[in-house]
Amino acid sequence: MSTSATARATNGIWLVAEREISSKLRSKAFMISTGILLLLALVGILIGGFTSKNPEATTVAVTSETASVVEALPNVKVTEVTGRDEAEDLLRSEKVETAVLPGDGPTGYTVVALKDAPGSIVSGLSVSPSVEILDPATTNPLLRYFIAIGFGLVFFMAASTFGATIAQSVVEEKQTRVVEVLLSSISPRTLLAGKVIGNTVLAMAQIIALAAIATVGLIVTGQKEVLSSLGAPIIWFAVFFLFGFVLLAALYAAAASMVSRMEDIGSTTTPIMLLVMAPYFLVIFFNDNPLVLTIMSYVPFSAPVGMPMRLFVGEAQWWEPLVSLVILLASCVAAILIGAKIYENSLLRMGTRVKLAEALRG
């Protein structure tokens, strides 16, 4: 290709990309939904952070004999009583959750409750044996679960939202015959590249905005340890998402080019949607399963979720993200080549759905 032809193709790609970006930014529905998403993410992080930092104190009735030992327990609010009768009155009126009174047991205390004794009080006053863990957990299981939901949900929502946008744009241009006008000026591959780049820019902007929101939320709630442990995984998530989305975007565009009506989009894009949904459900249900996470981290469609998750819990070696990224890049190139061929061969074919074999043959 000559220099002038390359320049024309490059200009065409950026013109299409700018058109995709500007049309989205002019959409009130897109801007409102993005704002709501960012607001919900911030509110969720703030509520979770403040709740974990400031759990509600357990109200406990104590006597002068038990006050000192109960006051030494974390997160308790003590009400001193003169004896058992007054403690029971407070329990029945639900002014306190439990009472710690002198007793004849091995600890010298008795825990009295109306229905269920708070586990934190019982464990705090119990005599526990020494514990030795052979294979300690690297992260808090609840935190691990929420981080898994976060990675899975962000990937699922961004990939499905912008993937569907590409598919609808392709079919709309075919249905209105606009594509014929566009192809009189630029090649199908230039049009495809512009659509993929434009929507990738939008998707990455949303990912960066969510990462910034998460960082602000964690700083405000004082969760610096969580933030420091999430730094590298978030960066790797952004890198993997970039190439993973390009792969999916090329497939979405190719699948959509095989139909000519909006009603038929689902018939060709459903398999891709399943590929997008799979990592979300797998990382939620198997976030504590090292084998499943390892497999996910090397499969191109799930690597953007699986590998950052393994990095967060400390189960991945330093070289594994690099190997996984090479596999993803190779898959991305293959998807672009195949997707471009399908797109080029199907874009001007109107009427009935184009079969995959026909689209690949041309």
Tab-separated table of C-alpha atoms in Angstrom:
chain	number	residue	atom	x	y	z
A	1	MET	CA	0.000	0.000	0.000
A	2	SER	CA	1.355	3.428	-0.956
A	3	THR	CA	1.963	6.198	1.551
A	4	SER	CA	-1.022	8.202	0.315
A	5	ALA	CA	-3.295	5.154	0.490
A	6	THR	CA	-2.113	4.434	4.038
A	7	ALA	CA	-2.770	8.047	5.028
A	8	ARG	CA	-6.289	7.876	3.535
A	9	ALA	CA	-7.019	4.640	5.396
A	10	THR	CA	-5.729	6.108	8.669
A	11	ASN	CA	-7.817	9.245	8.235
A	12	GLY	CA	-10.832	7.107	7.423
A	13	ILE	CA	-10.348	5.009	10.555
A	14	TRP	CA	-10.164	8.073	12.805
A	15	LEU	CA	-13.162	9.698	11.111
A	16	VAL	CA	-15.264	6.592	11.762
A	17	ALA	CA	-13.921	6.348	15.328
A	18	GLU	CA	-14.773	10.003	15.993
A	19	ARG	CA	-18.259	9.423	14.593
A	20	GLU	CA	-18.799	6.451	16.916
A	21	ILE	CA	-17.539	8.396	19.956
A	22	SER	CA	-19.478	11.588	19.235
A	23	SER	CA	-22.734	9.729	18.586
A	24	LYS	CA	-22.425	8.042	21.980
A	25	LEU	CA	-21.491	11.229	23.815
A	26	ARG	CA	-24.528	12.974	22.299
A	27	SER	CA	-26.780	10.197	23.587
A	28	LYS	CA	-28.523	11.279	26.798
A	29	ALA	CA	-29.304	7.663	27.640
A	30	PHE	CA	-25.623	6.735	27.465
A	31	MET	CA	-24.473	9.688	29.558
A	32	ILE	CA	-27.168	9.140	32.195
A	33	SER	CA	-26.503	5.398	32.428
A	34	THR	CA	-22.753	6.021	32.726
A	35	GLY	CA	-23.322	8.601	35.459
A	36	ILE	CA	-25.598	6.235	37.358
A	37	LEU	CA	-23.031	3.426	37.042
A	38	LEU	CA	-20.219	5.605	38.413
A	39	LEU	CA	-22.431	6.916	41.226
A	40	LEU	CA	-23.513	3.412	42.225
A	41	ALA	CA	-19.894	2.255	42.225
A	42	LEU	CA	-18.857	5.139	44.487
A	43	VAL	CA	-21.798	4.679	46.858
A	44	GLY	CA	-21.170	0.931	47.061
A	45	ILE	CA	-17.488	1.395	47.912
A	46	LEU	CA	-18.223	4.128	50.491
A	47	ILE	CA	-20.971	2.137	52.200
A	48	GLY	CA	-18.887	-1.039	52.233
A	49	GLY	CA	-15.835	0.802	53.534
A	50	PHE	CA	-17.586	2.691	56.314
A	51	THR	CA	-19.593	-0.370	57.337
A	52	SER	CA	-16.501	-2.544	57.622
A	53	LYS	CA	-14.652	0.151	59.548
A	54	ASN	CA	-17.498	1.053	61.900
A	55	PRO	CA	-19.526	-2.060	62.689
A	56	GLU	CA	-22.400	-1.488	65.109
A	57	ALA	CA	-21.311	-1.922	68.729
A	58	THR	CA	-22.778	-4.818	70.732
A	59	THR	CA	-24.724	-3.576	73.769
A	60	VAL	CA	-23.839	-5.591	76.884
A	61	ALA	CA	-25.167	-5.458	80.464
A	62	VAL	CA	-22.432	-6.077	83.031
A	63	THR	CA	-21.976	-6.038	86.777
A	64	SER	CA	-19.078	-4.486	88.668
A	65	GLU	CA	-17.388	-7.922	88.701
A	66	THR	CA	-17.560	-8.425	84.916
A	67	ALA	CA	-17.224	-4.846	83.677
A	68	SER	CA	-13.445	-4.807	83.333
A	69	VAL	CA	-13.238	-7.976	81.220
A	70	VAL	CA	-16.108	-6.967	78.895
A	71	GLU	CA	-14.777	-3.438	78.397
A	72	ALA	CA	-11.542	-4.988	77.107
A	73	LEU	CA	-13.456	-6.629	74.212
A	74	PRO	CA	-13.564	-4.745	70.893
A	75	ASN	CA	-16.661	-2.864	69.722
A	76	VAL	CA	-18.895	-3.197	72.790
A	77	LYS	CA	-21.148	-0.703	74.566
A	78	VAL	CA	-21.376	-1.457	78.277
A	79	THR	CA	-24.358	-0.804	80.575
A	80	GLU	CA	-23.632	-1.540	84.230
A	81	VAL	CA	-26.370	-3.187	86.317
A	82	THR	CA	-26.634	-4.169	89.975
A	83	GLY	CA	-27.607	-7.789	89.427
A	84	ARG	CA	-29.219	-10.495	87.306
A	85	ASP	CA	-32.802	-9.215	87.663
A	86	GLU	CA	-31.946	-5.787	86.267
A	87	ALA	CA	-29.923	-7.412	83.437
A	88	GLU	CA	-32.880	-9.637	82.490
A	89	ASP	CA	-35.206	-6.616	82.448
A	90	LEU	CA	-32.895	-4.855	79.996
A	91	LEU	CA	-32.708	-7.987	77.845
A	92	ARG	CA	-36.489	-8.448	77.720
A	93	SER	CA	-36.998	-4.785	76.827
A	94	GLU	CA	-34.274	-5.234	74.154
A	95	LYS	CA	-32.223	-2.348	75.501
A	96	VAL	CA	-29.164	-4.608	75.498
A	97	GLU	CA	-28.314	-7.602	73.300
A	98	THR	CA	-26.660	-9.720	75.961
A	99	ALA	CA	-25.474	-9.702	79.570
A	100	VAL	CA	-22.240	-10.966	81.099
A	101	LEU	CA	-22.716	-11.950	84.717
A	102	PRO	CA	-20.612	-13.769	87.319
A	103	GLY	CA	-20.894	-17.555	86.924
A	104	ASP	CA	-19.558	-20.876	88.169
A	105	GLY	CA	-18.059	-22.031	84.839
A	106	PRO	CA	-14.356	-22.411	84.051
A	107	THR	CA	-14.099	-18.764	82.969
A	108	GLY	CA	-16.040	-17.434	85.946
A	109	TYR	CA	-18.611	-15.708	83.697
A	110	THR	CA	-22.058	-16.504	82.318
A	111	VAL	CA	-23.375	-15.023	79.069
A	112	VAL	CA	-27.137	-14.425	79.203
A	113	ALA	CA	-29.171	-13.592	76.082
A	114	LEU	CA	-32.844	-13.357	75.169
A	115	LYS	CA	-32.660	-15.640	72.113
A	116	ASP	CA	-29.155	-15.896	70.621
A	117	ALA	CA	-25.879	-14.946	72.258
A	118	PRO	CA	-23.627	-12.714	70.090
A	119	GLY	CA	-20.767	-14.807	68.740
A	120	SER	CA	-18.228	-11.990	69.245
A	121	ILE	CA	-18.955	-11.882	72.989
A	122	VAL	CA	-18.922	-15.666	73.417
A	123	SER	CA	-15.674	-16.085	71.497
A	124	GLY	CA	-14.101	-13.118	73.259
A	125	LEU	CA	-14.740	-14.650	76.675
A	126	SER	CA	-13.893	-18.234	75.684
A	127	VAL	CA	-10.628	-20.002	76.356
A	128	SER	CA	-9.413	-20.999	72.882
A	129	PRO	CA	-6.771	-23.621	72.083
A	130	SER	CA	-3.675	-22.646	70.098
A	131	VAL	CA	-4.265	-22.893	66.351
A	132	GLU	CA	-1.732	-23.767	63.646
A	133	ILE	CA	-2.669	-23.180	59.975
A	134	LEU	CA	-0.725	-25.155	57.383
A	135	ASP	CA	-2.122	-23.391	54.331
A	136	PRO	CA	-3.271	-19.900	55.409
A	137	ALA	CA	-5.686	-17.890	53.280
A	138	THR	CA	-3.950	-15.021	51.508
A	139	THR	CA	-7.007	-12.740	51.577
A	140	ASN	CA	-10.189	-12.258	53.534
A	141	PRO	CA	-12.815	-14.586	51.945
A	142	LEU	CA	-15.521	-11.883	51.975
A	143	LEU	CA	-13.181	-9.308	50.427
A	144	ARG	CA	-12.102	-11.875	47.842
A	145	TYR	CA	-15.744	-12.478	46.943
A	146	PHE	CA	-16.527	-8.772	46.501
A	147	ILE	CA	-13.387	-8.160	44.425
A	148	ALA	CA	-14.394	-11.105	42.218
A	149	ILE	CA	-17.843	-9.573	41.731
A	150	GLY	CA	-16.238	-6.225	40.936
A	151	PHE	CA	-13.883	-7.542	38.238
A	152	GLY	CA	-16.544	-9.818	36.747
A	153	LEU	CA	-19.314	-7.213	36.732
A	154	VAL	CA	-17.194	-4.412	35.230
A	155	PHE	CA	-15.962	-6.705	32.429
A	156	PHE	CA	-19.447	-8.059	31.753
A	157	MET	CA	-21.196	-4.669	31.686
A	158	ALA	CA	-18.567	-2.842	29.612
A	159	ALA	CA	-18.063	-5.649	27.093
A	160	SER	CA	-21.776	-6.365	26.642
A	161	THR	CA	-22.807	-2.687	26.496
A	162	PHE	CA	-20.264	-1.548	23.919
A	163	GLY	CA	-20.328	-4.856	22.048
A	164	ALA	CA	-24.084	-4.479	21.602
A	165	THR	CA	-23.535	-0.878	20.483
A	166	ILE	CA	-21.200	-2.029	17.702
A	167	ALA	CA	-23.630	-4.732	16.601
A	168	GLN	CA	-26.589	-2.325	16.490
A	169	SER	CA	-24.539	0.273	14.595
A	170	VAL	CA	-23.530	-2.266	11.928
A	171	VAL	CA	-27.087	-3.530	11.393
A	172	GLU	CA	-28.547	-0.014	11.406
A	173	GLU	CA	-26.133	1.050	8.667
A	174	LYS	CA	-27.050	-2.017	6.607
A	175	GLN	CA	-30.774	-1.580	7.174
A	176	THR	CA	-30.742	2.107	6.147
A	177	ARG	CA	-28.293	1.497	3.273
A	178	VAL	CA	-25.904	4.050	4.784
A	179	VAL	CA	-23.172	1.439	4.533
A	180	GLU	CA	-23.293	1.647	0.726
A	181	VAL	CA	-22.517	5.360	0.908
A	182	LEU	CA	-19.729	4.782	3.427
A	183	LEU	CA	-18.126	2.042	1.334
A	184	SER	CA	-17.988	4.344	-1.660
A	185	SER	CA	-15.370	6.359	0.248
A	186	ILE	CA	-13.629	3.864	2.538
A	187	SER	CA	-12.938	0.144	2.573
A	188	PRO	CA	-14.865	-2.318	4.796
A	189	ARG	CA	-11.744	-2.971	6.891
A	190	THR	CA	-11.286	0.757	7.492
A	191	LEU	CA	-14.926	1.009	8.582
A	192	LEU	CA	-14.526	-2.000	10.894
A	193	ALA	CA	-11.299	-0.648	12.403
A	194	GLY	CA	-12.908	2.736	13.076
A	195	LYS	CA	-15.885	1.159	14.826
A	196	VAL	CA	-13.673	-1.080	16.980
A	197	ILE	CA	-11.299	1.749	17.925
A	198	GLY	CA	-14.095	4.223	18.687
A	199	ASN	CA	-15.959	1.872	21.006
A	200	THR	CA	-12.713	0.656	22.593
A	201	VAL	CA	-11.877	4.259	23.510
A	202	LEU	CA	-15.304	4.658	25.124
A	203	ALA	CA	-15.060	1.348	26.980
A	204	MET	CA	-11.549	2.124	28.266
A	205	ALA	CA	-12.658	5.596	29.374
A	206	GLN	CA	-15.403	3.959	31.413
A	207	ILE	CA	-12.942	1.468	32.930
A	208	ILE	CA	-10.509	4.265	33.855
A	209	ALA	CA	-13.350	6.300	35.386
A	210	LEU	CA	-14.449	3.296	37.472
A	211	ALA	CA	-10.855	2.707	38.601
A	212	ALA	CA	-10.585	6.372	39.631
A	213	ILE	CA	-13.896	6.153	41.514
A	214	ALA	CA	-12.731	3.004	43.314
A	215	THR	CA	-9.445	4.666	44.260
A	216	VAL	CA	-11.197	7.738	45.651
A	217	GLY	CA	-13.685	5.604	47.560
A	218	LEU	CA	-10.990	3.438	49.123
A	219	ILE	CA	-8.932	6.496	50.118
A	220	VAL	CA	-11.928	8.273	51.665
A	221	THR	CA	-12.861	5.200	53.707
A	222	GLY	CA	-9.273	4.686	54.825
A	223	GLN	CA	-8.824	1.292	53.155
A	224	LYS	CA	-5.224	1.891	52.116
A	225	GLU	CA	-4.242	-1.764	52.540
A	226	VAL	CA	-6.953	-2.883	50.118
A	227	LEU	CA	-5.947	-0.115	47.703
A	228	SER	CA	-2.275	-1.116	47.771
A	229	SER	CA	-3.147	-4.759	47.127
A	230	LEU	CA	-5.476	-3.767	44.255
A	231	GLY	CA	-3.016	-1.459	42.460
A	232	ALA	CA	-1.237	-3.981	40.214
A	233	PRO	CA	-4.361	-6.139	39.569
A	234	ILE	CA	-6.322	-3.067	38.393
A	235	ILE	CA	-3.528	-2.074	35.990
A	236	TRP	CA	-3.364	-5.601	34.597
A	237	PHE	CA	-7.178	-5.671	34.368
A	238	ALA	CA	-7.094	-2.522	32.212
A	239	VAL	CA	-4.387	-3.999	29.937
A	240	PHE	CA	-6.172	-7.334	29.538
A	241	PHE	CA	-9.532	-5.633	29.068
A	242	LEU	CA	-8.123	-3.443	26.272
A	243	PHE	CA	-7.091	-6.383	24.096
A	244	GLY	CA	-9.935	-8.620	25.247
A	245	PHE	CA	-12.475	-5.992	24.232
A	246	VAL	CA	-10.836	-5.500	20.807
A	247	LEU	CA	-11.171	-9.266	20.292
A	248	LEU	CA	-14.851	-9.234	21.293
A	249	ALA	CA	-15.604	-6.044	19.352
A	250	ALA	CA	-14.275	-7.544	16.117
A	251	LEU	CA	-16.444	-10.629	16.657
A	252	TYR	CA	-19.536	-8.540	17.495
A	253	ALA	CA	-19.139	-6.488	14.319
A	254	ALA	CA	-18.569	-9.596	12.208
A	255	ALA	CA	-21.579	-11.380	13.700
A	256	ALA	CA	-23.839	-8.355	13.190
A	257	SER	CA	-22.778	-7.941	9.549
A	258	MET	CA	-24.311	-11.347	8.786
A	259	VAL	CA	-27.877	-10.060	9.326
A	260	SER	CA	-29.860	-7.152	7.830
A	261	ARG	CA	-32.553	-6.567	10.480
A	262	MET	CA	-32.384	-5.512	14.136
A	263	GLU	CA	-34.666	-8.396	15.091
A	264	ASP	CA	-32.089	-10.900	13.852
A	265	ILE	CA	-29.078	-9.604	15.809
A	266	GLY	CA	-29.563	-12.123	18.620
A	267	SER	CA	-29.300	-15.074	16.246
A	268	THR	CA	-25.633	-14.307	15.490
A	269	THR	CA	-24.429	-12.439	18.609
A	270	THR	CA	-25.815	-14.807	21.288
A	271	PRO	CA	-22.716	-17.085	21.250
A	272	ILE	CA	-20.494	-14.038	21.819
A	273	MET	CA	-22.751	-12.833	24.631
A	274	LEU	CA	-22.347	-16.214	26.305
A	275	LEU	CA	-18.569	-15.819	26.070
A	276	VAL	CA	-18.913	-12.446	27.821
A	277	MET	CA	-21.208	-13.805	30.532
A	278	ALA	CA	-19.119	-16.894	31.311
A	279	PRO	CA	-16.225	-15.116	33.120
A	280	TYR	CA	-18.703	-13.165	35.292
A	281	PHE	CA	-20.420	-16.275	36.635
A	282	LEU	CA	-17.251	-18.376	36.816
A	283	VAL	CA	-15.312	-15.838	38.898
A	284	ILE	CA	-18.241	-15.444	41.323
A	285	PHE	CA	-18.814	-19.160	41.878
A	286	PHE	CA	-15.172	-20.291	41.695
A	287	ASN	CA	-13.239	-17.317	43.119
A	288	ASP	CA	-11.801	-19.647	45.801
A	289	ASN	CA	-10.931	-22.442	43.361
A	290	PRO	CA	-7.265	-22.112	42.233
A	291	LEU	CA	-7.651	-24.615	39.364
A	292	VAL	CA	-10.629	-22.847	37.759
A	293	LEU	CA	-9.003	-19.435	38.181
A	294	THR	CA	-5.791	-20.714	36.593
A	295	ILE	CA	-7.684	-22.053	33.573
A	296	MET	CA	-9.641	-18.792	33.310
A	297	SER	CA	-6.438	-16.747	33.384
A	298	TYR	CA	-5.144	-18.409	30.203
A	299	VAL	CA	-8.385	-18.577	28.176
A	300	PRO	CA	-8.556	-15.372	26.058
A	301	PHE	CA	-12.218	-14.603	26.771
A	302	SER	CA	-11.864	-14.920	30.557
A	303	ALA	CA	-8.230	-13.830	31.068
A	304	PRO	CA	-9.243	-10.168	31.709
A	305	VAL	CA	-11.065	-11.386	34.829
A	306	GLY	CA	-9.154	-14.530	35.840
A	307	MET	CA	-5.593	-13.182	35.776
A	308	PRO	CA	-6.211	-9.948	37.772
A	309	MET	CA	-8.110	-12.021	40.321
A	310	ARG	CA	-5.187	-14.420	40.737
A	311	LEU	CA	-2.795	-11.485	41.052
A	312	PHE	CA	-4.971	-9.976	43.789
A	313	VAL	CA	-5.000	-13.162	45.884
A	314	GLY	CA	-1.293	-13.781	45.260
A	315	GLU	CA	-1.686	-17.072	43.376
A	316	ALA	CA	0.046	-16.018	40.118
A	317	GLN	CA	3.786	-15.988	39.454
A	318	TRP	CA	5.312	-12.810	37.978
A	319	TRP	CA	5.679	-14.351	34.510
A	320	GLU	CA	2.123	-15.711	34.195
A	321	PRO	CA	0.439	-12.402	33.218
A	322	LEU	CA	3.008	-11.988	30.444
A	323	VAL	CA	2.366	-15.469	29.032
A	324	SER	CA	-1.397	-14.969	29.277
A	325	LEU	CA	-1.106	-11.595	27.541
A	326	VAL	CA	0.847	-13.150	24.648
A	327	ILE	CA	-1.910	-15.766	24.230
A	328	LEU	CA	-4.546	-13.019	24.331
A	329	LEU	CA	-2.677	-10.925	21.738
A	330	ALA	CA	-2.368	-13.903	19.383
A	331	SER	CA	-6.079	-14.642	19.806
A	332	CYS	CA	-6.859	-10.964	19.250
A	333	VAL	CA	-4.976	-10.936	15.927
A	334	ALA	CA	-6.728	-14.143	14.825
A	335	ALA	CA	-10.155	-12.755	15.793
A	336	ILE	CA	-9.489	-9.506	13.907
A	337	LEU	CA	-8.419	-11.359	10.753
A	338	ILE	CA	-11.391	-13.734	10.837
A	339	GLY	CA	-13.810	-10.978	11.861
A	340	ALA	CA	-12.585	-8.671	9.099
A	341	LYS	CA	-13.077	-11.410	6.482
A	342	ILE	CA	-16.641	-12.120	7.660
A	343	TYR	CA	-17.416	-8.408	7.871
A	344	GLU	CA	-16.047	-7.667	4.411
A	345	ASN	CA	-17.901	-10.566	2.792
A	346	SER	CA	-21.254	-9.964	4.535
A	347	LEU	CA	-21.608	-6.196	4.748
A	348	LEU	CA	-23.294	-5.647	1.364
A	349	ARG	CA	-25.397	-8.809	1.399
A	350	MET	CA	-29.000	-7.898	2.201
A	351	GLY	CA	-32.038	-10.005	2.939
A	352	THR	CA	-31.693	-13.355	4.676
A	353	ARG	CA	-29.028	-14.133	7.228
A	354	VAL	CA	-25.631	-14.941	5.752
A	355	LYS	CA	-24.361	-18.345	6.799
A	356	LEU	CA	-20.963	-18.453	8.535
A	357	ALA	CA	-19.435	-20.765	5.923
A	358	GLU	CA	-20.535	-18.450	3.125
A	359	ALA	CA	-19.175	-15.395	4.954
A	360	LEU	CA	-15.793	-17.060	5.393
A	361	ARG	CA	-15.662	-18.171	1.736
A	362	GLY	CA	-16.753	-14.791	0.326
